Amino acid sequence: MCLGIPGQLTEIFVEETLRMGKVRFSGVLRSVCLELVPDAVCGDFVLVHVGFALSRIGAEEAERLTALLDELARSEQAFATRPPGDA
């Protein structure tokens, strides 16, 4: 199983013959490989796993997934800060 993170494509460029792009994840920009989504254009939302954009997704789906991941992070934070033995 893999976890894909939604982000918005902000820039497209070629690096050593590979189609690459800059993708924004909650304010952070990362370079990702776009070879698996040749039809992606700037402004599109993509699902990214280990540096590869796997698919294009709609803005509503990206927003829904981002909210879900934020909720999971808050739950993990709450769990990690509980005193030992607290159920």
Tab-separated table of C-alpha atoms in Angstrom:
chain	number	residue	atom	x	y	z
A	1	MET	CA	0.000	0.000	0.000
A	2	CYS	CA	1.252	3.482	-0.759
A	3	LEU	CA	0.279	6.908	0.497
A	4	GLY	CA	-0.186	9.564	-2.150
A	5	ILE	CA	-0.035	13.189	-1.052
A	6	PRO	CA	-2.044	15.810	-2.979
A	7	GLY	CA	-0.304	18.935	-4.212
A	8	GLN	CA	-0.668	21.642	-6.841
A	9	LEU	CA	1.664	21.774	-9.829
A	10	THR	CA	3.211	25.248	-10.053
A	11	GLU	CA	6.032	24.841	-12.578
A	12	ILE	CA	7.095	22.381	-15.295
A	13	PHE	CA	10.667	21.878	-16.492
A	14	VAL	CA	12.944	19.256	-18.049
A	15	GLU	CA	15.831	17.813	-16.069
A	16	GLU	CA	18.175	15.414	-17.858
A	17	THR	CA	15.418	14.482	-20.373
A	18	LEU	CA	12.811	13.856	-17.631
A	19	ARG	CA	9.627	15.922	-17.390
A	20	MET	CA	9.701	17.383	-13.887
A	21	GLY	CA	7.668	19.885	-11.934
A	22	LYS	CA	7.465	21.898	-8.752
A	23	VAL	CA	4.503	20.868	-6.616
A	24	ARG	CA	3.194	22.806	-3.619
A	25	PHE	CA	2.207	20.761	-0.555
A	26	SER	CA	0.649	22.975	2.135
A	27	GLY	CA	3.035	25.810	1.299
A	28	VAL	CA	6.138	23.661	0.730
A	29	LEU	CA	7.532	23.274	-2.811
A	30	ARG	CA	9.118	19.990	-3.916
A	31	SER	CA	10.439	18.752	-7.254
A	32	VAL	CA	8.591	15.704	-8.571
A	33	CYS	CA	8.793	13.558	-11.684
A	34	LEU	CA	5.867	14.108	-14.073
A	35	GLU	CA	6.629	11.296	-16.512
A	36	LEU	CA	3.561	9.300	-15.356
A	37	VAL	CA	1.202	12.252	-15.910
A	38	PRO	CA	2.211	13.651	-19.303
A	39	ASP	CA	-1.038	15.644	-19.622
A	40	ALA	CA	-0.551	17.565	-16.339
A	41	VAL	CA	-0.313	21.345	-16.652
A	42	CYS	CA	0.471	24.125	-14.198
A	43	GLY	CA	-2.434	24.616	-11.826
A	44	ASP	CA	-3.428	20.936	-11.846
A	45	PHE	CA	-3.552	18.948	-8.622
A	46	VAL	CA	-1.582	15.708	-8.618
A	47	LEU	CA	-1.242	12.774	-6.247
A	48	VAL	CA	2.453	12.238	-5.390
A	49	HIS	CA	4.225	9.215	-3.923
A	50	VAL	CA	8.019	9.134	-3.283
A	51	GLY	CA	8.717	11.937	-5.742
A	52	PHE	CA	6.504	10.699	-8.584
A	53	ALA	CA	3.200	12.265	-9.594
A	54	LEU	CA	0.953	9.221	-10.058
A	55	SER	CA	-2.262	10.843	-11.272
A	56	ARG	CA	-4.136	14.087	-11.725
A	57	ILE	CA	-6.990	14.752	-9.299
A	58	GLY	CA	-9.636	17.422	-9.015
A	59	ALA	CA	-9.311	20.415	-6.700
A	60	GLU	CA	-12.166	19.170	-4.481
A	61	GLU	CA	-10.542	15.748	-4.098
A	62	ALA	CA	-7.172	17.363	-3.276
A	63	GLU	CA	-8.856	19.530	-0.649
A	64	ARG	CA	-10.680	16.536	0.856
A	65	LEU	CA	-7.490	14.446	1.016
A	66	THR	CA	-5.480	17.308	2.532
A	67	ALA	CA	-8.128	17.778	5.247
A	68	LEU	CA	-8.077	14.039	5.980
A	69	LEU	CA	-4.272	13.976	6.242
A	70	ASP	CA	-4.360	17.029	8.535
A	71	GLU	CA	-6.906	15.256	10.752
A	72	LEU	CA	-4.706	12.147	10.912
A	73	ALA	CA	-1.693	14.271	11.872
A	74	ARG	CA	-3.672	15.953	14.671
A	75	SER	CA	-4.838	12.546	15.946
A	76	GLU	CA	-1.275	11.221	15.904
A	77	GLN	CA	-0.052	14.318	17.758
A	78	ALA	CA	-2.745	13.915	20.417
A	79	PHE	CA	-1.925	10.222	20.810
A	80	ALA	CA	1.827	10.885	21.055
A	81	THR	CA	1.409	13.485	23.812
A	82	ARG	CA	-0.792	11.369	26.121
A	83	PRO	CA	0.761	10.311	29.404
A	84	PRO	CA	1.929	6.677	29.564
A	85	GLY	CA	-0.823	4.298	30.630
A	86	ASP	CA	-3.573	6.717	29.579
A	87	ALA	CA	-6.093	4.851	27.439
